[in-house]
CSV table of N, CA, C and O in Angstrom, one decimal:
chain,number,residue,atom,x,y,z
A,24,UNK,N,-91.7,-28.5,-60.5
A,24,UNK,CA,-91.1,-28.9,-61.6
A,24,UNK,C,-89.8,-29.3,-60.7
A,24,UNK,O,-89.3,-29.1,-59.2
A,25,UNK,N,-90.5,-30.6,-59.7
A,25,UNK,CA,-89.0,-31.8,-59.0
A,25,UNK,C,-88.7,-32.3,-59.6
A,25,UNK,O,-88.3,-31.8,-61.4
A,26,UNK,N,-87.7,-33.3,-59.1
A,26,UNK,CA,-86.4,-34.3,-59.2
A,26,UNK,C,-86.8,-34.7,-60.3
A,26,UNK,O,-86.1,-34.7,-61.8
A,27,UNK,N,-88.3,-36.1,-60.2
A,27,UNK,CA,-88.1,-36.3,-61.5
A,27,UNK,C,-88.7,-35.5,-62.9
A,27,UNK,O,-87.5,-36.9,-63.6
A,28,UNK,N,-88.9,-35.1,-62.5
A,28,UNK,CA,-89.4,-34.1,-64.0
A,28,UNK,C,-88.7,-34.2,-65.3
A,28,UNK,O,-88.4,-33.6,-65.8
A,29,UNK,N,-87.2,-33.0,-63.8
A,29,UNK,CA,-86.6,-33.2,-64.7
A,29,UNK,C,-85.6,-34.4,-65.2
A,29,UNK,O,-85.0,-33.6,-66.2
A,30,UNK,N,-85.3,-35.1,-64.7
A,30,UNK,CA,-85.0,-36.1,-65.5
A,30,UNK,C,-85.1,-36.5,-66.0
A,30,UNK,O,-84.3,-37.4,-66.9
A,31,UNK,N,-86.5,-35.9,-65.6
A,31,UNK,CA,-87.3,-37.4,-67.2
A,31,UNK,C,-86.9,-36.5,-68.1
A,31,UNK,O,-86.7,-36.4,-69.9
A,32,UNK,N,-87.3,-35.0,-68.5
A,32,UNK,CA,-86.4,-34.2,-69.4
A,32,UNK,C,-85.0,-33.9,-70.2
A,32,UNK,O,-85.3,-33.6,-71.3
A,33,UNK,N,-84.6,-33.4,-69.5
A,33,UNK,CA,-82.7,-33.6,-69.2
A,33,UNK,C,-82.0,-34.9,-68.9
A,33,UNK,O,-81.7,-35.1,-67.7
A,34,UNK,N,-82.0,-35.9,-69.7
A,34,UNK,CA,-81.4,-36.9,-69.8
A,34,UNK,C,-80.2,-36.7,-69.3
A,34,UNK,O,-79.2,-37.4,-69.1
A,35,UNK,N,-80.0,-36.3,-70.5
A,35,UNK,CA,-78.0,-36.6,-71.2
A,35,UNK,C,-77.6,-35.6,-70.1
A,35,UNK,O,-76.6,-36.1,-69.6
A,36,UNK,N,-78.3,-34.3,-70.0
A,36,UNK,CA,-77.7,-33.7,-67.9
A,36,UNK,C,-77.9,-34.7,-66.5
A,36,UNK,O,-76.4,-34.2,-66.0
A,37,UNK,N,-78.3,-34.9,-66.6
A,37,UNK,CA,-78.5,-35.8,-65.3
A,37,UNK,C,-77.8,-36.5,-65.5
A,37,UNK,O,-77.1,-37.1,-64.5
A,38,UNK,N,-77.6,-37.4,-66.4
A,38,UNK,CA,-75.9,-38.9,-66.7
A,38,UNK,C,-74.7,-37.9,-66.5
A,38,UNK,O,-73.7,-38.9,-65.6
A,39,UNK,N,-74.8,-37.3,-67.0
A,39,UNK,CA,-73.3,-36.5,-67.1
A,39,UNK,C,-73.3,-35.9,-65.6
A,39,UNK,O,-72.3,-35.8,-65.1
A,40,UNK,N,-74.0,-35.1,-64.8
A,40,UNK,CA,-74.0,-34.8,-63.2
A,40,UNK,C,-73.9,-36.6,-62.5
A,40,UNK,O,-72.9,-35.9,-61.7
A,41,UNK,N,-75.3,-37.4,-63.3
A,41,UNK,CA,-74.4,-38.3,-62.7
A,41,UNK,C,-72.8,-39.2,-62.2
A,41,UNK,O,-71.9,-39.7,-61.8
A,42,UNK,N,-72.7,-38.7,-63.4
A,42,UNK,CA,-71.3,-39.3,-63.9
A,42,UNK,C,-70.0,-38.2,-63.9
A,42,UNK,O,-69.0,-38.7,-62.3
A,43,UNK,N,-70.1,-37.3,-62.8
A,43,UNK,CA,-69.2,-36.3,-62.9
A,43,UNK,C,-69.4,-36.1,-61.1
A,43,UNK,O,-68.1,-36.6,-60.8
A,44,UNK,N,-70.0,-36.7,-60.8
A,44,UNK,CA,-70.7,-36.8,-58.9
A,44,UNK,C,-69.5,-38.1,-59.0
A,44,UNK,O,-69.1,-38.3,-57.6
A,45,UNK,N,-69.8,-39.4,-59.9
A,45,UNK,CA,-69.1,-40.2,-58.9
A,45,UNK,C,-67.3,-39.6,-59.4
A,45,UNK,O,-66.8,-40.7,-58.9
A,46,UNK,N,-67.4,-39.1,-60.4
A,46,UNK,CA,-65.5,-38.6,-61.0
A,46,UNK,C,-65.1,-38.2,-59.6
A,46,UNK,O,-63.9,-38.4,-58.3
A,47,UNK,N,-65.6,-37.4,-58.9
A,47,UNK,CA,-65.1,-36.4,-58.2
A,47,UNK,C,-65.4,-37.7,-56.5
A,47,UNK,O,-64.3,-37.0,-56.0
A,48,UNK,N,-66.1,-38.7,-56.4
A,48,UNK,CA,-66.4,-39.3,-55.4
A,48,UNK,C,-65.3,-40.2,-55.0
A,48,UNK,O,-64.1,-40.3,-54.0
A,49,UNK,N,-64.9,-41.2,-56.5
A,49,UNK,CA,-63.7,-41.8,-56.1
A,49,UNK,C,-62.4,-40.9,-56.8
A,49,UNK,O,-61.6,-41.3,-56.3
A,50,UNK,N,-62.2,-39.8,-57.5
A,50,UNK,CA,-61.1,-39.2,-57.3
A,50,UNK,C,-61.0,-39.2,-55.7
A,50,UNK,O,-59.0,-38.5,-55.2
A,51,UNK,N,-61.3,-38.3,-55.1
A,51,UNK,CA,-61.4,-38.2,-53.9
A,51,UNK,C,-60.2,-39.4,-52.9
A,51,UNK,O,-59.9,-38.7,-51.4
A,52,UNK,N,-61.9,-40.5,-53.2
A,52,UNK,CA,-60.8,-41.5,-52.2
A,52,UNK,C,-59.8,-41.7,-52.9
A,52,UNK,O,-58.3,-42.7,-52.1
A,53,UNK,N,-59.8,-41.8,-54.5
A,53,UNK,CA,-58.2,-41.8,-54.8
A,53,UNK,C,-57.4,-41.4,-54.1
A,53,UNK,O,-56.0,-41.4,-53.9
A,54,UNK,N,-56.7,-40.4,-53.9
A,54,UNK,CA,-56.4,-39.0,-53.4
A,54,UNK,C,-56.0,-38.9,-51.9
A,54,UNK,O,-55.1,-39.1,-51.5
A,55,UNK,N,-56.9,-39.2,-51.2
A,55,UNK,CA,-56.8,-40.0,-49.7
A,55,UNK,C,-55.8,-40.9,-49.7
A,55,UNK,O,-55.5,-41.7,-48.5
A,56,UNK,N,-56.0,-42.3,-50.8
A,56,UNK,CA,-55.4,-43.2,-50.0
A,56,UNK,C,-54.2,-43.5,-51.3
A,56,UNK,O,-53.6,-44.1,-50.4
A,57,UNK,N,-53.8,-42.7,-51.8
A,57,UNK,CA,-52.4,-42.7,-52.3
A,57,UNK,C,-51.4,-41.2,-51.3
A,57,UNK,O,-50.6,-41.8,-51.1
A,58,UNK,N,-52.5,-40.4,-50.1
A,58,UNK,CA,-51.5,-39.9,-49.1
A,58,UNK,C,-51.0,-40.8,-47.5
A,58,UNK,O,-50.0,-40.0,-47.3
A,59,UNK,N,-52.6,-41.3,-48.0
A,59,UNK,CA,-52.7,-41.8,-46.3
A,59,UNK,C,-51.6,-43.2,-46.6
A,59,UNK,O,-51.1,-44.3,-45.1
A,60,UNK,N,-51.5,-44.7,-47.7
A,60,UNK,CA,-50.7,-45.6,-48.4
A,60,UNK,C,-50.1,-44.5,-48.8
A,60,UNK,O,-48.2,-45.9,-48.9
A,61,UNK,N,-48.7,-44.6,-48.7
A,61,UNK,CA,-47.5,-43.5,-49.3
A,61,UNK,C,-46.8,-44.5,-48.7
A,61,UNK,O,-46.0,-44.7,-48.2
A,62,UNK,N,-45.8,-44.6,-49.4
A,62,UNK,CA,-44.6,-45.5,-49.1
A,62,UNK,C,-43.4,-44.8,-49.8
A,62,UNK,O,-42.8,-44.2,-51.3
A,63,UNK,N,-43.2,-44.2,-48.9
A,63,UNK,CA,-41.0,-43.6,-49.6
A,63,UNK,C,-40.2,-44.8,-50.0
A,63,UNK,O,-39.4,-44.8,-49.2
A,64,UNK,N,-39.9,-44.7,-51.4
A,64,UNK,CA,-39.1,-45.4,-51.9
A,64,UNK,C,-39.0,-46.7,-51.7
A,64,UNK,O,-40.5,-47.6,-50.9
A,65,UNK,N,-38.6,-47.7,-51.6
A,65,UNK,CA,-38.3,-48.8,-51.5
A,65,UNK,C,-37.4,-50.0,-49.9
A,65,UNK,O,-36.1,-48.9,-50.0
A,66,UNK,N,-38.3,-49.6,-48.7
A,66,UNK,CA,-37.6,-50.4,-47.4
A,66,UNK,C,-36.3,-51.4,-47.6
A,66,UNK,O,-35.8,-50.6,-47.2
A,67,UNK,N,-36.5,-51.7,-49.0
A,67,UNK,CA,-35.0,-53.1,-49.2
A,67,UNK,C,-34.8,-52.9,-49.1
A,67,UNK,O,-32.5,-52.7,-49.0
A,68,UNK,N,-34.2,-52.0,-50.4
A,68,UNK,CA,-33.7,-50.1,-50.5
A,68,UNK,C,-33.4,-49.6,-49.7
A,68,UNK,O,-30.8,-49.6,-49.6
A,69,UNK,N,-33.4,-49.1,-49.5
A,69,UNK,CA,-33.0,-48.2,-47.8
A,69,UNK,C,-32.5,-48.9,-47.1
A,69,UNK,O,-31.2,-49.3,-46.6
A,70,UNK,N,-32.1,-50.5,-46.2
A,70,UNK,CA,-31.7,-51.1,-45.4
A,70,UNK,C,-30.7,-51.6,-46.8
A,70,UNK,O,-29.5,-51.8,-45.6
A,71,UNK,N,-30.4,-52.2,-47.6
A,71,UNK,CA,-29.1,-52.0,-48.6
A,71,UNK,C,-28.2,-51.7,-48.7
A,71,UNK,O,-27.2,-50.6,-48.0
A,72,UNK,N,-29.4,-50.0,-48.7
A,72,UNK,CA,-27.6,-48.5,-48.4
A,72,UNK,C,-27.9,-48.4,-47.3
A,72,UNK,O,-26.4,-47.9,-47.5
A,73,UNK,N,-28.4,-48.9,-46.4
A,73,UNK,CA,-27.7,-48.5,-45.1
A,73,UNK,C,-26.6,-49.5,-44.8
A,73,UNK,O,-25.6,-49.0,-44.3
A,74,UNK,N,-25.7,-50.8,-45.7
A,74,UNK,CA,-25.6,-51.4,-44.6
A,74,UNK,C,-24.5,-51.7,-45.6
A,74,UNK,O,-22.7,-51.1,-45.1
A,75,UNK,N,-24.0,-50.3,-47.0
A,75,UNK,CA,-22.3,-50.5,-47.4
A,75,UNK,C,-22.3,-49.0,-46.8
A,75,UNK,O,-22.9,-48.1,-45.8
A,76,UNK,N,-20.3,-49.0,-47.6
A,76,UNK,CA,-20.6,-47.8,-46.7
A,76,UNK,C,-19.6,-47.0,-47.2
A,76,UNK,O,-19.2,-45.6,-46.3
A,77,UNK,N,-20.8,-46.4,-48.1
A,77,UNK,CA,-20.9,-44.8,-48.3
A,77,UNK,C,-20.2,-44.1,-48.8
A,77,UNK,O,-19.5,-43.0,-48.5
A,78,UNK,N,-19.0,-45.1,-49.5
A,78,UNK,CA,-17.8,-44.3,-49.9
A,78,UNK,C,-18.3,-43.9,-51.3
A,78,UNK,O,-17.1,-42.5,-50.9
A,79,UNK,N,-18.6,-43.5,-52.0
A,79,UNK,CA,-19.6,-43.4,-52.7
A,79,UNK,C,-17.9,-43.3,-54.0
A,79,UNK,O,-17.4,-42.0,-54.1
A,80,UNK,N,-16.6,-44.9,-54.1
A,80,UNK,CA,-15.6,-43.7,-54.5
A,80,UNK,C,-16.7,-44.6,-55.9
A,80,UNK,O,-15.0,-45.1,-57.4
A,81,UNK,N,-17.0,-45.6,-56.3
A,81,UNK,CA,-17.5,-46.0,-57.8
A,81,UNK,C,-16.8,-47.5,-58.2
A,81,UNK,O,-17.1,-48.2,-59.2
A,82,UNK,N,-16.7,-48.4,-56.8
A,82,UNK,CA,-15.8,-49.1,-57.6
A,82,UNK,C,-16.6,-50.4,-57.4
A,82,UNK,O,-16.2,-51.3,-58.8
A,83,UNK,N,-18.0,-50.0,-57.5
A,83,UNK,CA,-18.9,-51.0,-58.1
A,83,UNK,C,-19.5,-51.1,-59.3
A,83,UNK,O,-20.1,-52.4,-60.0
A,84,UNK,N,-18.8,-50.0,-60.1
A,84,UNK,CA,-19.7,-49.6,-61.1
A,84,UNK,C,-21.1,-48.8,-61.2
A,84,UNK,O,-21.2,-48.3,-62.1
A,85,UNK,N,-21.1,-48.6,-59.4
A,85,UNK,CA,-22.7,-47.8,-59.8
A,85,UNK,C,-21.7,-45.9,-59.8
A,85,UNK,O,-20.8,-46.0,-58.6
A,86,UNK,N,-22.8,-45.1,-59.5
A,86,UNK,CA,-21.8,-43.5,-59.2
A,86,UNK,C,-22.0,-43.8,-57.8
A,86,UNK,O,-21.4,-42.7,-57.1
A,87,UNK,N,-22.4,-44.5,-56.6
A,87,UNK,CA,-22.9,-44.7,-55.9
A,87,UNK,C,-23.2,-45.1,-55.1
A,87,UNK,O,-23.8,-46.6,-55.7
A,88,UNK,N,-23.7,-46.0,-53.6
A,88,UNK,CA,-23.9,-46.3,-53.0
A,88,UNK,C,-25.6,-46.7,-52.9
A,88,UNK,O,-26.2,-48.3,-53.0
A,89,UNK,N,-26.2,-45.6,-53.3
A,89,UNK,CA,-27.5,-45.4,-53.1
A,89,UNK,C,-27.8,-46.4,-54.4
A,89,UNK,O,-28.6,-47.2,-54.6
A,90,UNK,N,-27.4,-45.7,-56.1
A,90,UNK,CA,-28.0,-46.9,-57.1
A,90,UNK,C,-27.9,-48.5,-57.4
A,90,UNK,O,-27.9,-48.8,-57.6
A,91,UNK,N,-26.1,-48.5,-56.7
A,91,UNK,CA,-25.7,-49.6,-56.7
A,91,UNK,C,-26.9,-50.6,-55.4
A,91,UNK,O,-27.4,-51.6,-55.4
A,92,UNK,N,-27.6,-50.1,-54.0
A,92,UNK,CA,-28.7,-50.7,-53.7
A,92,UNK,C,-29.4,-50.8,-54.1
A,92,UNK,O,-30.2,-52.2,-54.6
A,93,UNK,N,-30.4,-50.0,-55.1
A,93,UNK,CA,-31.5,-50.1,-56.0
A,93,UNK,C,-30.6,-51.3,-57.1
A,93,UNK,O,-32.2,-52.3,-57.6
A,94,UNK,N,-29.8,-51.5,-57.4
A,94,UNK,CA,-29.7,-52.7,-58.4
A,94,UNK,C,-29.9,-53.2,-58.1
A,94,UNK,O,-29.9,-54.9,-58.3
A,95,UNK,N,-29.1,-53.9,-56.8
A,95,UNK,CA,-29.1,-55.5,-55.6
A,95,UNK,C,-30.7,-56.1,-55.9
A,95,UNK,O,-30.9,-56.8,-55.7
A,96,UNK,N,-31.0,-54.7,-55.4
A,96,UNK,CA,-33.4,-54.8,-55.2
A,96,UNK,C,-33.7,-56.1,-57.1
A,96,UNK,O,-34.1,-56.2,-56.9
A,97,UNK,N,-33.0,-55.0,-57.4
A,97,UNK,CA,-33.2,-56.1,-59.0
A,97,UNK,C,-32.8,-56.8,-59.4
A,97,UNK,O,-32.8,-57.2,-60.2
A,98,UNK,N,-31.6,-57.4,-58.8
A,98,UNK,CA,-31.3,-58.7,-58.9
A,98,UNK,C,-30.2,-58.7,-59.4
A,98,UNK,O,-28.6,-59.6,-59.6
A,99,UNK,N,-29.2,-57.5,-58.5
A,99,UNK,CA,-27.5,-57.9,-59.0
A,99,UNK,C,-26.7,-57.9,-58.3
A,99,UNK,O,-27.6,-58.9,-57.0
A,100,UNK,N,-25.5,-58.3,-57.9
A,100,UNK,CA,-24.8,-59.6,-57.3
A,100,UNK,C,-24.6,-58.9,-56.1
A,100,UNK,O,-24.0,-57.4,-56.0
A,101,UNK,N,-24.8,-59.0,-54.7
A,101,UNK,CA,-23.9,-58.6,-53.6
A,101,UNK,C,-22.4,-58.1,-53.3
A,101,UNK,O,-22.3,-57.5,-52.4
A,102,UNK,N,-21.5,-58.9,-54.3
A,102,UNK,CA,-20.5,-58.5,-54.1
A,102,UNK,C,-19.2,-57.7,-54.7
A,102,UNK,O,-18.1,-58.3,-55.1
A,103,UNK,N,-20.2,-57.3,-55.3
A,103,UNK,CA,-19.4,-55.3,-55.7
A,103,UNK,C,-19.1,-54.3,-55.8
A,103,UNK,O,-18.6,-53.0,-56.0
A,104,UNK,N,-19.2,-54.4,-54.2
A,104,UNK,CA,-18.2,-53.5,-53.0
A,104,UNK,C,-17.1,-53.8,-52.4
A,104,UNK,O,-16.9,-53.9,-51.3
A,105,UNK,N,-15.9,-54.0,-52.5
A,105,UNK,CA,-15.2,-53.5,-52.2
A,105,UNK,C,-14.1,-53.6,-51.6
A,105,UNK,O,-14.1,-54.2,-50.2
A,106,UNK,N,-15.0,-51.5,-51.2
A,106,UNK,CA,-14.5,-51.1,-49.7
A,106,UNK,C,-15.6,-50.9,-48.3
A,106,UNK,O,-15.2,-51.9,-47.6
A,107,UNK,N,-16.3,-51.9,-49.1
A,107,UNK,CA,-17.7,-53.1,-47.4
A,107,UNK,C,-16.9,-54.2,-47.1
A,107,UNK,O,-16.6,-55.1,-46.4
A,108,UNK,N,-16.6,-55.4,-48.5
A,108,UNK,CA,-15.6,-56.5,-48.4
A,108,UNK,C,-16.0,-57.2,-47.8
A,108,UNK,O,-17.7,-57.1,-47.4
A,109,UNK,N,-15.9,-58.1,-46.4
A,109,UNK,CA,-16.8,-59.8,-46.5
A,109,UNK,C,-17.8,-59.3,-45.4
A,109,UNK,O,-19.0,-60.2,-45.5
A,110,UNK,N,-17.6,-58.2,-44.8
A,110,UNK,CA,-18.5,-58.0,-43.5
A,110,UNK,C,-19.9,-57.4,-44.3
A,110,UNK,O,-21.1,-57.5,-44.2
A,111,UNK,N,-19.5,-57.3,-45.1
A,111,UNK,CA,-20.6,-55.8,-45.9
A,111,UNK,C,-21.0,-57.3,-47.5
A,111,UNK,O,-22.6,-57.2,-46.4
A,112,UNK,N,-21.3,-58.2,-47.3
A,112,UNK,CA,-21.5,-58.6,-48.9
A,112,UNK,C,-22.0,-59.9,-46.9
A,112,UNK,O,-23.7,-60.7,-47.4
A,113,UNK,N,-21.9,-60.5,-45.7
A,113,UNK,CA,-22.1,-61.1,-45.4
A,113,UNK,C,-23.4,-60.9,-44.4
A,113,UNK,O,-25.3,-61.4,-44.2
A,114,UNK,N,-23.4,-58.9,-44.6
A,114,UNK,CA,-24.2,-58.9,-43.8
A,114,UNK,C,-26.1,-58.8,-44.7
A,114,UNK,O,-27.2,-58.1,-45.1
A,115,UNK,N,-25.2,-58.4,-46.0
A,115,UNK,CA,-26.4,-58.0,-47.1
A,115,UNK,C,-27.9,-59.4,-47.4
A,115,UNK,O,-28.7,-59.8,-48.2
A,116,UNK,N,-26.1,-60.9,-47.8
A,116,UNK,CA,-27.3,-61.7,-48.1
A,116,UNK,C,-27.7,-62.6,-46.8
A,116,UNK,O,-28.3,-62.9,-46.7
A,117,UNK,N,-27.4,-62.2,-45.2
A,117,UNK,CA,-28.2,-61.9,-44.5
A,117,UNK,C,-29.6,-61.7,-44.8
A,117,UNK,O,-30.3,-61.9,-44.1
A,118,UNK,N,-29.5,-60.2,-45.0
A,118,UNK,CA,-30.7,-59.6,-45.2
A,118,UNK,C,-32.0,-60.3,-45.7
A,118,UNK,O,-32.7,-60.0,-46.4
A,119,UNK,N,-31.0,-60.5,-47.6
A,119,UNK,CA,-31.9,-60.6,-48.4
A,119,UNK,C,-31.8,-62.0,-48.9
A,119,UNK,O,-32.3,-62.5,-49.7
A,120,UNK,N,-31.5,-62.9,-47.2
A,120,UNK,CA,-31.8,-64.7,-47.3
A,120,UNK,C,-30.8,-65.1,-49.0
A,120,UNK,O,-32.0,-66.0,-49.8
A,121,UNK,N,-30.0,-64.6,-49.1
A,121,UNK,CA,-28.4,-65.3,-50.1
A,121,UNK,C,-27.5,-65.6,-49.6
A,121,UNK,O,-27.4,-65.2,-48.3
A,122,UNK,N,-27.0,-67.1,-51.1
A,122,UNK,CA,-25.6,-67.7,-50.1
A,122,UNK,C,-25.1,-66.7,-50.3
A,122,UNK,O,-24.5,-66.2,-51.6
A,123,UNK,N,-23.8,-66.5,-49.6
A,123,UNK,CA,-22.7,-65.6,-49.5
A,123,UNK,C,-21.7,-65.8,-50.4
A,123,UNK,O,-22.0,-67.3,-50.8
A,124,UNK,N,-22.0,-65.0,-51.6
A,124,UNK,CA,-20.9,-65.1,-52.9
A,124,UNK,C,-19.5,-65.3,-52.5
A,124,UNK,O,-18.7,-63.6,-52.2
């Protein structure tokens, strides 16, 4: 019995095997793409975090510099870090291309 006769006799099995093959192929492609094009966090948030003084004082209203840097990327004001002072605000404004507050 050749392949054509087998497909003609069992069309449901042929369709199932075809979908299974497509699922495996596309799953492997998506898995490869997820590994190959993976990004670690938000690059802008990382740059903002590098500018902040890392004192973890909480004066900005956040428990540390990383949460505050993530909030800045979502639109929070850049002038809530007293330990950083005006120099930090100027650096953040230059990085984000916004007006100094």
